Coordinates of C-alpha atoms in Angstrom, one line a residue:
M1 CA 12.0 23.1 20.7
I2 CA 10.2 19.8 20.5
D3 CA 11.5 17.1 22.8
L4 CA 11.7 13.8 20.8
T5 CA 13.2 11.7 23.6
P6 CA 9.8 10.1 24.6
V7 CA 9.4 8.8 21.0
L8 CA 12.6 6.8 21.4
N9 CA 11.4 5.1 24.6
P10 CA 9.6 1.7 24.0
S11 CA 7.1 2.4 26.7
F12 CA 5.8 5.3 24.6
W13 CA 4.9 2.9 21.8
L14 CA 3.8 0.0 23.9
N15 CA 1.4 2.0 26.1
L16 CA -2.1 0.4 25.8
A17 CA -3.9 3.3 27.5
P18 CA -5.7 5.6 25.1
V19 CA -4.1 8.9 24.4
G20 CA -5.9 11.5 22.5
L21 CA -4.5 13.2 19.4
S22 CA -4.0 16.9 19.0
P23 CA -6.2 18.7 16.5
V24 CA -3.3 19.1 14.1
F25 CA -2.5 15.3 14.1
E26 CA -6.2 14.5 13.8
K27 CA -6.5 16.4 10.6
A28 CA -3.1 15.2 9.3
F29 CA -4.0 11.5 9.9
F30 CA -7.5 11.9 8.5
L31 CA -6.2 13.7 5.4
G32 CA -3.3 11.3 4.9
F33 CA -5.5 8.1 5.1
S34 CA -8.2 9.8 3.0
G35 CA -5.5 10.6 0.4
L36 CA -4.4 7.0 0.3
I37 CA -7.9 5.9 -0.4
L38 CA -8.3 8.6 -3.1
F39 CA -5.0 7.8 -4.8
G40 CA -5.9 4.1 -4.7
A41 CA -9.2 4.9 -6.5
V42 CA -7.3 6.9 -9.1
A43 CA -4.8 4.1 -9.6
K44 CA -7.8 1.7 -10.0
I45 CA -9.3 3.9 -12.7
V46 CA -5.9 4.3 -14.5
A47 CA -5.5 0.5 -14.4
K48 CA -9.0 0.0 -15.9
N49 CA -8.3 2.5 -18.7
K50 CA -4.9 1.2 -19.7
K51 CA -5.3 -1.8 -21.9
D52 CA -2.1 -1.8 -24.0
D53 CA 0.4 -3.2 -21.4
R54 CA -0.9 -5.9 -19.2
Y55 CA 2.1 -5.8 -16.9
L56 CA 1.6 -2.1 -16.3
V57 CA -2.1 -2.8 -15.6
K58 CA -1.2 -5.5 -13.1
T59 CA 1.2 -3.1 -11.4
Y60 CA -1.5 -0.4 -11.1
Q61 CA -3.9 -3.0 -9.8
K62 CA -1.5 -4.0 -7.1
L63 CA -0.8 -0.4 -6.2
A64 CA -4.5 0.4 -6.0
S65 CA -5.1 -2.6 -3.8
M66 CA -2.4 -1.6 -1.5
L67 CA -3.4 2.1 -1.2
V68 CA -7.1 1.4 -0.7
T69 CA -6.5 -1.4 1.8
M70 CA -3.9 0.5 3.8
G71 CA -6.0 3.6 3.7
F72 CA -9.0 1.9 5.2
V73 CA -6.9 0.0 7.8
G74 CA -5.3 3.4 8.7
M75 CA -8.8 5.0 9.0
G76 CA -9.8 2.2 11.3
I77 CA -6.7 2.7 13.5
F78 CA -7.3 6.5 13.4
F79 CA -11.0 5.9 14.4
F80 CA -9.9 3.8 17.4
T81 CA -7.4 6.4 18.4
Y82 CA -9.9 9.3 18.0
E83 CA -12.4 7.4 20.2
E84 CA -9.6 6.5 22.7
I85 CA -10.6 2.8 22.8
Y86 CA -8.3 0.7 25.0
L87 CA -5.8 -1.6 23.2
F88 CA -7.1 -0.7 19.7
S89 CA -5.9 2.9 20.1
A90 CA -2.3 1.9 21.1
R91 CA 0.5 3.6 19.2
F92 CA 2.2 0.3 18.2
W93 CA -0.6 -0.2 15.6
Y94 CA 0.7 2.7 13.6
I95 CA 4.2 1.1 13.6
L96 CA 2.7 -2.3 12.5
W97 CA 0.7 -0.4 9.8
A98 CA 3.8 1.4 8.6
I99 CA 5.8 -1.9 8.5
G100 CA 3.0 -3.5 6.5
L101 CA 2.8 -0.5 4.1
V102 CA 6.6 -0.6 3.5
A103 CA 6.6 -4.4 3.0
W104 CA 3.7 -4.3 0.5
A105 CA 5.3 -1.4 -1.4
V106 CA 8.6 -3.2 -1.6
S107 CA 6.8 -6.3 -3.0
I108 CA 5.1 -4.1 -5.7
V109 CA 8.4 -2.4 -6.6
R110 CA 10.1 -5.9 -6.8
F111 CA 7.3 -7.0 -9.1
A112 CA 7.6 -4.0 -11.3
K113 CA 11.5 -4.0 -11.5
V114 CA 12.3 -7.7 -11.3
M115 CA 9.4 -9.9 -12.3
V116 CA 7.9 -7.8 -15.1
P117 CA 11.1 -7.6 -17.2
K118 CA 11.6 -11.4 -16.8
A119 CA 8.0 -12.0 -17.9
K120 CA 8.3 -9.7 -20.9
E121 CA 11.5 -11.4 -22.0
E122 CA 9.9 -14.8 -21.5
A123 CA 6.9 -13.7 -23.6
T124 CA 9.1 -12.5 -26.5
N125 CA 11.1 -15.7 -26.4
R126 CA 7.9 -17.7 -26.4
A127 CA 6.5 -15.7 -29.3
T128 CA 9.8 -16.2 -31.2
F129 CA 9.7 -19.9 -30.6
N130 CA 6.0 -20.3 -31.5
K131 CA 6.6 -18.5 -34.8
Y132 CA 8.3 -21.6 -36.1
I133 CA 5.8 -24.1 -34.7
P134 CA 3.3 -25.2 -37.3
R135 CA -0.3 -24.4 -36.5
R136 CA -3.5 -26.3 -37.4
N137 CA -5.7 -24.5 -39.9
R138 CA -9.2 -23.9 -38.6

């Protein structure tokens, strides 16, 4: 059975001395961060090819930006951990990275679920209002 009590101890996370990763975790972190970069590139391509809904395109752009950025930042943290560099290989960087990822994802979900419907409603109201405004002939 795996003993998880050290994970609950703050000294485990705040230890600045480099600790090497096991081969399983090395592969898992590398594949996970590479997957983020790959999915970010796919989201960027999807955003570029979708032209019909500008709000969906903006959401995909935000998602792609988050995935690529956090993938490269995670790769940097993984590199420092792999090389066992003092301070930069500390475990608390992974916690800060995860907090940043969650905060960024929440802001994207908030944009997609709250701000996009408001913007769409405002655009339809503006179009309805402008329908009755006389235009200058050109």
